[in-house]
Amino acid sequence: MAIALVTGASRGIGKATALLLAKAGYTVAVNYRHNIVAATAVVNAIAAQGGKALALRADVGDEAQVMAMFSALDREGEPLASLVNNAGILFQQSRVEDLTAARINQVLSTNVTGYFLCCREAVKRMSHRRGGQGGAIVNVSSAASRLGSPGEYVDYAASKGAVDSLTIGLSLEVAAEGIRVNGVRPGLIYTDIHASGGEPGRVDRVAASLPMQRGGQPEEVAEAIAWLLSDSASYVTGSFIDLAGGK
Ligand code: NAP
C-alpha cells in the first residue's frame, strides 16, 4: 500500500478526493485544520467502503505543524506516493482598496506557503535523488488565477496565480527525479467555501452565466485529480486541467 495525503480533506473537494483515492487503493491521510468530527467521518466512510485512512490535524500554513504531520506519515511505514494540495481559504467578498495586510497574509499563508511546505516535505520523501520511489503531486488552484476575481477576492485569485507558478516551476525542478506535478483549476463548485465569502448561494447565482449553465460537483474535480495522480497520466507533468464548465 502507498499513502496519498489530501490536505483540507474534511469536506468539499478534498473529501470527495479522499473517498475516490481510497477506492483507487491508497491509504489516505485526511488532513484537516479544525473540524475533527468531519475528518473522522471521512475516515469512517473510507473504512466503510473497505479502504484505509487516518485523520491528521495540521494547519498547513504552520511549518511546525506540517513537519509534525509528515513525521506522523513516516511512522505509518508505507511510502508517500501522492500529495493533493487542496486546503484553501477565502474571505468576505471585498474590493482591493478595502483589503488589510492581515487578511492578505492569512490567505497567502494557507494558499501559498501551505502548498510550498507540503510540496517541500513530499519531494524530500519522493525524490529519486533522495532515495525515494517517486510520486505525484496535484495542486488545487482555481479558475480565479485566470479570471482575477474582481470585486470579490483578488487576494485569493492572486494566491492561486502563485500556485500555478509553483506547479510549473516545481514540475520542471523534479521532472527527472520521478515526481510529476500538475494542477487542477476548478470553477464554481458546490462546497461550503462560498459561505466564507459571505454568499453561500454564489454557485446558483452565477451558474446560468457559465457556458455549461451549471455549477460543478466536488466529485467531478476529484476524478481529474485521481487521473493526474494515476499511472494513466504517466507522461503528464506541469499541466493544468480546467474544471470550470467552459469558463
Ligand atoms: P471548503 O469546502 O471550504 O473546505 C476547505 C477545507 O480546507 C476544509 O477541510 C478545511 O478544514 C481545510 N482547511 C482550511 N484551511 C486549512 C489550513 N490552514 N490547514 C489545513 N486545512 C485547512 O473548500 P473547497 O471548496 O472544497 O475548496 C478546496 C480547494 O479547492 C481550495 O484550494 C479552493 O481554493 C479550491 N477551489 C474551490 C472552488 C469552489 O468553487 N469550491 C473553486 C476553485 C478552487 P477545516 O474544516 O478543519 O478547517
mmCIF file of C-alpha atoms and ligand atoms in Angstrom:
data_model
loop_
_atom_site.group_PDB
_atom_site.id
_atom_site.type_symbol
_atom_site.label_atom_id
_atom_site.label_comp_id
_atom_site.label_asym_id
_atom_site.label_seq_id
_atom_site.Cartn_x
_atom_site.Cartn_y
_atom_site.Cartn_z
ATOM 1 C CA MET A 1 0.000 0.000 0.000
ATOM 2 C CA ALA A 2 1.044 3.583 -0.546
ATOM 3 C CA ILE A 3 -0.130 6.788 1.083
ATOM 4 C CA ALA A 4 -1.960 9.683 -0.545
ATOM 5 C CA LEU A 5 -2.072 12.834 1.579
ATOM 6 C CA VAL A 6 -5.004 15.132 0.858
ATOM 7 C CA THR A 7 -4.900 18.479 2.652
ATOM 8 C CA GLY A 8 -8.204 20.034 3.676
ATOM 9 C CA ALA A 9 -9.995 16.720 3.254
ATOM 10 C CA SER A 10 -12.667 17.108 5.929
ATOM 11 C CA ARG A 11 -15.189 18.462 3.403
ATOM 12 C CA GLY A 12 -15.765 19.681 -0.143
ATOM 13 C CA ILE A 13 -13.325 18.848 -2.937
ATOM 14 C CA GLY A 14 -10.779 17.366 -0.510
ATOM 15 C CA LYS A 15 -13.342 14.967 0.953
ATOM 16 C CA ALA A 16 -14.518 13.800 -2.497
ATOM 17 C CA THR A 17 -10.874 13.287 -3.498
ATOM 18 C CA ALA A 18 -10.069 11.325 -0.339
ATOM 19 C CA LEU A 19 -13.029 8.982 -0.910
ATOM 20 C CA LEU A 20 -12.056 8.397 -4.546
ATOM 21 C CA LEU A 21 -8.356 7.829 -3.825
ATOM 22 C CA ALA A 22 -9.279 5.277 -1.160
ATOM 23 C CA LYS A 23 -11.260 3.375 -3.816
ATOM 24 C CA ALA A 24 -8.148 3.506 -6.025
ATOM 25 C CA GLY A 25 -6.272 1.601 -3.297
ATOM 26 C CA TYR A 26 -4.345 4.286 -1.439
ATOM 27 C CA THR A 27 -4.073 4.591 2.302
ATOM 28 C CA VAL A 28 -5.490 8.098 2.572
ATOM 29 C CA ALA A 29 -4.212 10.682 5.027
ATOM 30 C CA VAL A 30 -7.127 13.040 5.685
ATOM 31 C CA ASN A 31 -5.670 16.379 6.760
ATOM 32 C CA TYR A 32 -7.892 18.967 8.457
ATOM 33 C CA ARG A 33 -7.412 22.126 10.493
ATOM 34 C CA HIS A 34 -10.298 22.417 12.982
ATOM 35 C CA ASN A 35 -13.122 20.018 12.331
ATOM 36 C CA ILE A 36 -12.104 16.667 13.791
ATOM 37 C CA VAL A 37 -15.707 15.405 13.697
ATOM 38 C CA ALA A 38 -15.917 15.952 9.931
ATOM 39 C CA ALA A 39 -12.442 14.486 9.317
ATOM 40 C CA THR A 40 -13.254 11.423 11.412
ATOM 41 C CA ALA A 41 -16.478 10.968 9.430
ATOM 42 C CA VAL A 42 -14.403 10.877 6.205
ATOM 43 C CA VAL A 43 -12.063 8.285 7.728
ATOM 44 C CA ASN A 44 -15.050 6.200 8.815
ATOM 45 C CA ALA A 45 -16.671 6.479 5.375
ATOM 46 C CA ILE A 46 -13.457 5.198 3.790
ATOM 47 C CA ALA A 47 -13.332 2.294 6.249
ATOM 48 C CA ALA A 48 -16.999 1.522 5.463
ATOM 49 C CA GLN A 49 -16.151 1.220 1.751
ATOM 50 C CA GLY A 50 -13.322 -1.193 2.617
ATOM 51 C CA GLY A 51 -10.454 1.294 2.493
ATOM 52 C CA LYS A 52 -7.806 2.539 4.906
ATOM 53 C CA ALA A 53 -7.426 6.100 6.166
ATOM 54 C CA LEU A 54 -6.173 8.211 9.032
ATOM 55 C CA ALA A 55 -7.004 11.760 10.112
ATOM 56 C CA LEU A 56 -4.142 14.213 10.654
ATOM 57 C CA ARG A 57 -4.630 17.645 12.180
ATOM 58 C CA ALA A 58 -2.338 20.401 10.905
ATOM 59 C CA ASP A 59 -2.669 23.996 9.814
ATOM 60 C CA VAL A 60 -0.796 23.795 6.501
ATOM 61 C CA GLY A 61 0.409 27.382 6.903
ATOM 62 C CA ASP A 62 2.264 26.474 10.098
ATOM 63 C CA GLU A 63 5.678 24.967 9.385
ATOM 64 C CA ALA A 64 5.994 23.079 12.682
ATOM 65 C CA GLN A 65 2.558 21.524 12.263
ATOM 66 C CA VAL A 66 3.340 20.484 8.664
ATOM 67 C CA MET A 67 6.614 18.882 9.789
ATOM 68 C CA ALA A 68 4.772 17.004 12.552
ATOM 69 C CA MET A 69 2.147 15.794 10.069
ATOM 70 C CA PHE A 70 4.770 14.384 7.692
ATOM 71 C CA SER A 71 6.617 12.754 10.621
ATOM 72 C CA ALA A 72 3.348 11.058 11.567
ATOM 73 C CA LEU A 73 3.066 9.798 7.968
ATOM 74 C CA ASP A 74 6.623 8.415 8.154
ATOM 75 C CA ARG A 75 5.577 6.316 11.142
ATOM 76 C CA GLU A 76 2.847 4.611 9.056
ATOM 77 C CA GLY A 77 5.530 2.507 7.359
ATOM 78 C CA GLU A 78 4.169 2.985 3.831
ATOM 79 C CA PRO A 79 5.712 5.251 1.178
ATOM 80 C CA LEU A 80 4.117 8.591 0.387
ATOM 81 C CA ALA A 81 3.142 8.216 -3.285
ATOM 82 C CA SER A 82 0.795 11.157 -3.767
ATOM 83 C CA LEU A 83 0.091 14.607 -2.385
ATOM 84 C CA VAL A 84 -3.005 16.663 -3.109
ATOM 85 C CA ASN A 85 -2.514 20.269 -2.003
ATOM 86 C CA ASN A 86 -6.139 21.261 -1.578
ATOM 87 C CA ALA A 87 -6.579 23.192 1.693
ATOM 88 C CA GLY A 88 -7.542 26.702 0.674
ATOM 89 C CA ILE A 89 -9.354 29.680 2.122
ATOM 90 C CA LEU A 90 -11.009 32.904 1.053
ATOM 91 C CA PHE A 91 -12.700 35.667 2.991
ATOM 92 C CA GLN A 92 -15.642 38.058 2.664
ATOM 93 C CA GLN A 93 -16.154 39.475 -0.823
ATOM 94 C CA SER A 94 -14.355 42.805 -0.988
ATOM 95 C CA ARG A 95 -12.589 45.263 -3.280
ATOM 96 C CA VAL A 96 -8.779 45.530 -3.250
ATOM 97 C CA GLU A 97 -8.976 49.042 -1.762
ATOM 98 C CA ASP A 98 -10.593 47.541 1.359
ATOM 99 C CA LEU A 99 -8.111 44.674 1.949
ATOM 100 C CA THR A 100 -5.939 44.615 5.079
ATOM 101 C CA ALA A 101 -2.397 43.286 5.251
ATOM 102 C CA ALA A 102 -3.526 40.802 7.901
ATOM 103 C CA ARG A 103 -6.142 39.312 5.579
ATOM 104 C CA ILE A 104 -3.830 39.197 2.548
ATOM 105 C CA ASN A 105 -1.129 37.468 4.593
ATOM 106 C CA GLN A 106 -3.596 34.941 6.006
ATOM 107 C CA VAL A 107 -4.753 33.987 2.513
ATOM 108 C CA LEU A 108 -1.178 33.702 1.256
ATOM 109 C CA SER A 109 -0.090 31.737 4.327
ATOM 110 C CA THR A 110 -2.630 28.959 3.771
ATOM 111 C CA ASN A 111 -2.989 29.015 -0.020
ATOM 112 C CA VAL A 112 0.658 29.589 -0.982
ATOM 113 C CA THR A 113 3.037 28.929 1.928
ATOM 114 C CA GLY A 114 0.972 25.874 2.887
ATOM 115 C CA TYR A 115 1.280 24.429 -0.630
ATOM 116 C CA PHE A 116 5.032 25.124 -0.700
ATOM 117 C CA LEU A 117 5.636 23.496 2.681
ATOM 118 C CA CYS A 118 3.705 20.337 1.781
ATOM 119 C CA CYS A 119 5.457 20.155 -1.614
ATOM 120 C CA ARG A 120 8.808 20.526 0.113
ATOM 121 C CA GLU A 121 8.174 17.705 2.560
ATOM 122 C CA ALA A 122 6.672 15.466 -0.140
ATOM 123 C CA VAL A 123 9.624 15.978 -2.512
ATOM 124 C CA LYS A 124 12.055 15.069 0.279
ATOM 125 C CA ARG A 125 10.314 11.725 0.596
ATOM 126 C CA MET A 126 9.502 11.012 -3.074
ATOM 127 C CA SER A 127 12.576 12.156 -5.000
ATOM 128 C CA HIS A 128 14.854 9.535 -6.577
ATOM 129 C CA ARG A 129 17.654 11.982 -5.733
ATOM 130 C CA ARG A 130 16.975 11.325 -2.055
ATOM 131 C CA GLY A 131 16.396 7.579 -2.367
ATOM 132 C CA GLY A 132 12.598 7.865 -2.715
ATOM 133 C CA GLN A 133 10.382 5.846 -5.029
ATOM 134 C CA GLY A 134 8.969 8.810 -6.970
ATOM 135 C CA GLY A 135 5.445 10.141 -6.738
ATOM 136 C CA ALA A 136 2.873 12.613 -7.969
ATOM 137 C CA ILE A 137 1.573 15.932 -6.691
ATOM 138 C CA VAL A 138 -1.609 17.750 -7.671
ATOM 139 C CA ASN A 139 -2.068 21.362 -6.633
ATOM 140 C CA VAL A 140 -5.667 22.544 -6.478
ATOM 141 C CA SER A 141 -5.612 26.019 -7.990
ATOM 142 C CA SER A 142 -8.680 27.844 -9.316
ATOM 143 C CA ALA A 143 -10.107 29.406 -12.443
ATOM 144 C CA ALA A 144 -9.665 32.564 -10.348
ATOM 145 C CA SER A 145 -5.961 32.513 -11.261
ATOM 146 C CA ARG A 146 -7.024 33.250 -14.861
ATOM 147 C CA LEU A 147 -10.056 35.430 -14.111
ATOM 148 C CA GLY A 148 -8.751 37.552 -11.193
ATOM 149 C CA SER A 149 -12.000 37.615 -9.119
ATOM 150 C CA PRO A 150 -12.575 41.404 -9.383
ATOM 151 C CA GLY A 151 -14.835 42.844 -6.701
ATOM 152 C CA GLU A 152 -14.806 39.553 -4.810
ATOM 153 C CA TYR A 153 -11.358 38.362 -3.732
ATOM 154 C CA VAL A 154 -8.382 39.393 -5.835
ATOM 155 C CA ASP A 155 -6.159 38.314 -2.917
ATOM 156 C CA TYR A 156 -7.461 34.762 -3.303
ATOM 157 C CA ALA A 157 -7.089 34.878 -7.106
ATOM 158 C CA ALA A 158 -3.501 36.095 -6.740
ATOM 159 C CA SER A 159 -2.742 33.261 -4.328
ATOM 160 C CA LYS A 160 -3.939 30.814 -6.984
ATOM 161 C CA GLY A 161 -1.721 32.545 -9.554
ATOM 162 C CA ALA A 162 1.174 31.763 -7.244
ATOM 163 C CA VAL A 163 0.004 28.140 -7.039
ATOM 164 C CA ASP A 164 0.119 27.920 -10.838
ATOM 165 C CA SER A 165 3.701 29.253 -10.880
ATOM 166 C CA LEU A 166 4.681 26.833 -8.111
ATOM 167 C CA THR A 167 3.222 23.981 -10.160
ATOM 168 C CA ILE A 168 5.159 24.940 -13.298
ATOM 169 C CA GLY A 169 8.450 25.589 -11.515
ATOM 170 C CA LEU A 170 8.399 22.543 -9.272
ATOM 171 C CA SER A 171 7.309 20.255 -12.114
ATOM 172 C CA LEU A 172 10.454 21.239 -14.031
ATOM 173 C CA GLU A 173 12.670 21.069 -10.949
ATOM 174 C CA VAL A 174 11.754 17.457 -10.147
ATOM 175 C CA ALA A 175 10.819 16.084 -13.586
ATOM 176 C CA ALA A 176 13.969 13.957 -13.763
ATOM 177 C CA GLU A 177 13.533 12.713 -10.176
ATOM 178 C CA GLY A 178 10.420 10.556 -10.632
ATOM 179 C CA ILE A 179 7.936 13.189 -9.465
ATOM 180 C CA ARG A 180 5.116 14.600 -11.575
ATOM 181 C CA VAL A 181 3.494 17.893 -10.526
ATOM 182 C CA ASN A 182 0.225 19.054 -12.048
ATOM 183 C CA GLY A 183 -2.651 21.381 -11.261
ATOM 184 C CA VAL A 184 -6.427 21.480 -11.470
ATOM 185 C CA ARG A 185 -8.344 24.736 -11.815
ATOM 186 C CA PRO A 186 -11.938 24.309 -10.657
ATOM 187 C CA GLY A 187 -14.509 26.969 -11.433
ATOM 188 C CA LEU A 188 -17.750 27.164 -9.435
ATOM 189 C CA ILE A 189 -18.099 24.014 -7.365
ATOM 190 C CA TYR A 190 -20.842 23.313 -4.810
ATOM 191 C CA THR A 191 -18.942 23.424 -1.488
ATOM 192 C CA ASP A 192 -19.027 25.417 1.752
ATOM 193 C CA ILE A 193 -16.188 27.717 0.644
ATOM 194 C CA HIS A 194 -18.651 30.214 -0.823
ATOM 195 C CA ALA A 195 -20.176 30.781 2.623
ATOM 196 C CA SER A 196 -16.729 32.020 3.729
ATOM 197 C CA GLY A 197 -17.019 34.683 1.043
ATOM 198 C CA GLY A 198 -20.362 35.742 2.512
ATOM 199 C CA GLU A 199 -22.506 34.239 -0.261
ATOM 200 C CA PRO A 200 -23.473 30.582 0.335
ATOM 201 C CA GLY A 201 -25.693 30.622 -2.782
ATOM 202 C CA ARG A 202 -22.999 32.023 -5.095
ATOM 203 C CA VAL A 203 -22.822 28.996 -7.371
ATOM 204 C CA ASP A 204 -26.555 29.087 -8.118
ATOM 205 C CA ARG A 205 -26.457 32.859 -8.683
ATOM 206 C CA VAL A 206 -23.700 32.632 -11.281
ATOM 207 C CA ALA A 207 -24.412 29.193 -12.780
ATOM 208 C CA ALA A 208 -26.643 30.431 -15.613
ATOM 209 C CA SER A 209 -23.849 32.686 -16.908
ATOM 210 C CA LEU A 210 -21.480 29.744 -17.414
ATOM 211 C CA PRO A 211 -21.190 28.104 -20.849
ATOM 212 C CA MET A 212 -22.443 24.810 -19.385
ATOM 213 C CA GLN A 213 -25.094 26.711 -17.373
ATOM 214 C CA ARG A 214 -24.457 24.784 -14.150
ATOM 215 C CA GLY A 215 -22.065 24.585 -11.234
ATOM 216 C CA GLY A 216 -19.763 21.616 -10.741
ATOM 217 C CA GLN A 217 -19.745 18.877 -8.120
ATOM 218 C CA PRO A 218 -16.707 18.097 -5.922
ATOM 219 C CA GLU A 219 -16.695 14.570 -7.348
ATOM 220 C CA GLU A 220 -16.123 15.948 -10.858
ATOM 221 C CA VAL A 221 -12.950 17.665 -9.637
ATOM 222 C CA ALA A 222 -11.857 14.573 -7.717
ATOM 223 C CA GLU A 223 -11.974 12.484 -10.912
ATOM 224 C CA ALA A 224 -9.436 14.780 -12.609
ATOM 225 C CA ILE A 225 -7.170 14.792 -9.560
ATOM 226 C CA ALA A 226 -7.241 10.989 -9.317
ATOM 227 C CA TRP A 227 -6.403 10.690 -13.011
ATOM 228 C CA LEU A 228 -3.456 13.100 -12.762
ATOM 229 C CA LEU A 229 -2.091 11.088 -9.827
ATOM 230 C CA SER A 230 -2.539 7.756 -11.592
ATOM 231 C CA ASP A 231 -0.184 5.877 -13.894
ATOM 232 C CA SER A 232 -2.625 6.689 -16.717
ATOM 233 C CA ALA A 233 -1.111 10.186 -16.597
ATOM 234 C CA SER A 234 2.476 8.898 -16.514
ATOM 235 C CA TYR A 235 3.752 11.360 -19.186
ATOM 236 C CA VAL A 236 1.852 14.381 -17.836
ATOM 237 C CA THR A 237 3.667 16.986 -15.780
ATOM 238 C CA GLY A 238 3.446 20.754 -15.453
ATOM 239 C CA SER A 239 -0.096 20.569 -16.868
ATOM 240 C CA PHE A 240 -3.417 22.008 -15.765
ATOM 241 C CA ILE A 241 -6.933 20.681 -16.115
ATOM 242 C CA ASP A 242 -9.607 23.393 -16.087
ATOM 243 C CA LEU A 243 -12.855 22.177 -14.490
ATOM 244 C CA ALA A 244 -14.943 25.272 -14.925
ATOM 245 C CA GLY A 245 -17.850 24.376 -17.181
ATOM 246 C CA GLY A 246 -16.210 26.081 -20.142
ATOM 247 C CA LYS A 247 -15.370 29.417 -18.476
HETATM 248 P P1 NAP B 1 -14.080 24.043 1.686
HETATM 249 O O1 NAP B 1 -15.345 23.291 1.468
HETATM 250 O O2 NAP B 1 -14.156 25.389 2.331
HETATM 251 O O3 NAP B 1 -13.086 23.101 2.504
HETATM 252 C C1 NAP B 1 -11.840 23.593 2.887
HETATM 253 C C2 NAP B 1 -11.061 22.509 3.568
HETATM 254 O O4 NAP B 1 -9.761 23.009 3.833
HETATM 255 C C3 NAP B 1 -11.641 22.065 4.890
HETATM 256 O O5 NAP B 1 -11.409 20.670 5.011
HETATM 257 C C4 NAP B 1 -10.803 22.831 5.917
HETATM 258 O O6 NAP B 1 -10.661 22.113 7.150
HETATM 259 C C5 NAP B 1 -9.477 22.850 5.220
HETATM 260 N N1 NAP B 1 -8.580 23.936 5.609
HETATM 261 C C6 NAP B 1 -8.773 25.264 5.532
HETATM 262 N N2 NAP B 1 -7.687 25.916 5.955
HETATM 263 C C7 NAP B 1 -6.785 24.973 6.317
HETATM 264 C C8 NAP B 1 -5.469 25.027 6.834
HETATM 265 N N3 NAP B 1 -4.850 26.184 7.086
HETATM 266 N N4 NAP B 1 -4.837 23.850 7.088
HETATM 267 C C9 NAP B 1 -5.438 22.667 6.845
HETATM 268 N N5 NAP B 1 -6.675 22.554 6.355
HETATM 269 C C10 NAP B 1 -7.334 23.708 6.097
HETATM 270 O O7 NAP B 1 -13.289 24.280 0.323
HETATM 271 P P2 NAP B 1 -13.438 23.632 -1.148
HETATM 272 O O8 NAP B 1 -14.406 24.451 -1.912
HETATM 273 O O9 NAP B 1 -13.575 22.160 -1.085
HETATM 274 O O10 NAP B 1 -12.007 24.038 -1.725
HETATM 275 C C11 NAP B 1 -10.913 23.143 -1.793
HETATM 276 C C12 NAP B 1 -9.881 23.758 -2.712
HETATM 277 O O11 NAP B 1 -10.479 23.991 -3.989
HETATM 278 C C13 NAP B 1 -9.363 25.116 -2.236
HETATM 279 O O12 NAP B 1 -7.978 25.209 -2.503
HETATM 280 C C14 NAP B 1 -10.138 26.105 -3.088
HETATM 281 O O13 NAP B 1 -9.432 27.300 -3.260
HETATM 282 C C15 NAP B 1 -10.252 25.320 -4.379
HETATM 283 N N6 NAP B 1 -11.337 25.783 -5.249
HETATM 284 C C16 NAP B 1 -12.641 25.676 -4.870
HETATM 285 C C17 NAP B 1 -13.630 26.127 -5.735
HETATM 286 C C18 NAP B 1 -15.107 26.058 -5.399
HETATM 287 O O14 NAP B 1 -15.926 26.628 -6.137
HETATM 288 N N7 NAP B 1 -15.494 25.376 -4.333
HETATM 289 C C19 NAP B 1 -13.290 26.703 -6.975
HETATM 290 C C20 NAP B 1 -11.954 26.774 -7.313
HETATM 291 C C21 NAP B 1 -10.979 26.317 -6.448
HETATM 292 P P3 NAP B 1 -11.434 22.544 8.496
HETATM 293 O O15 NAP B 1 -12.903 22.473 8.195
HETATM 294 O O16 NAP B 1 -10.984 21.563 9.507
HETATM 295 O O17 NAP B 1 -10.996 23.960 8.779
#
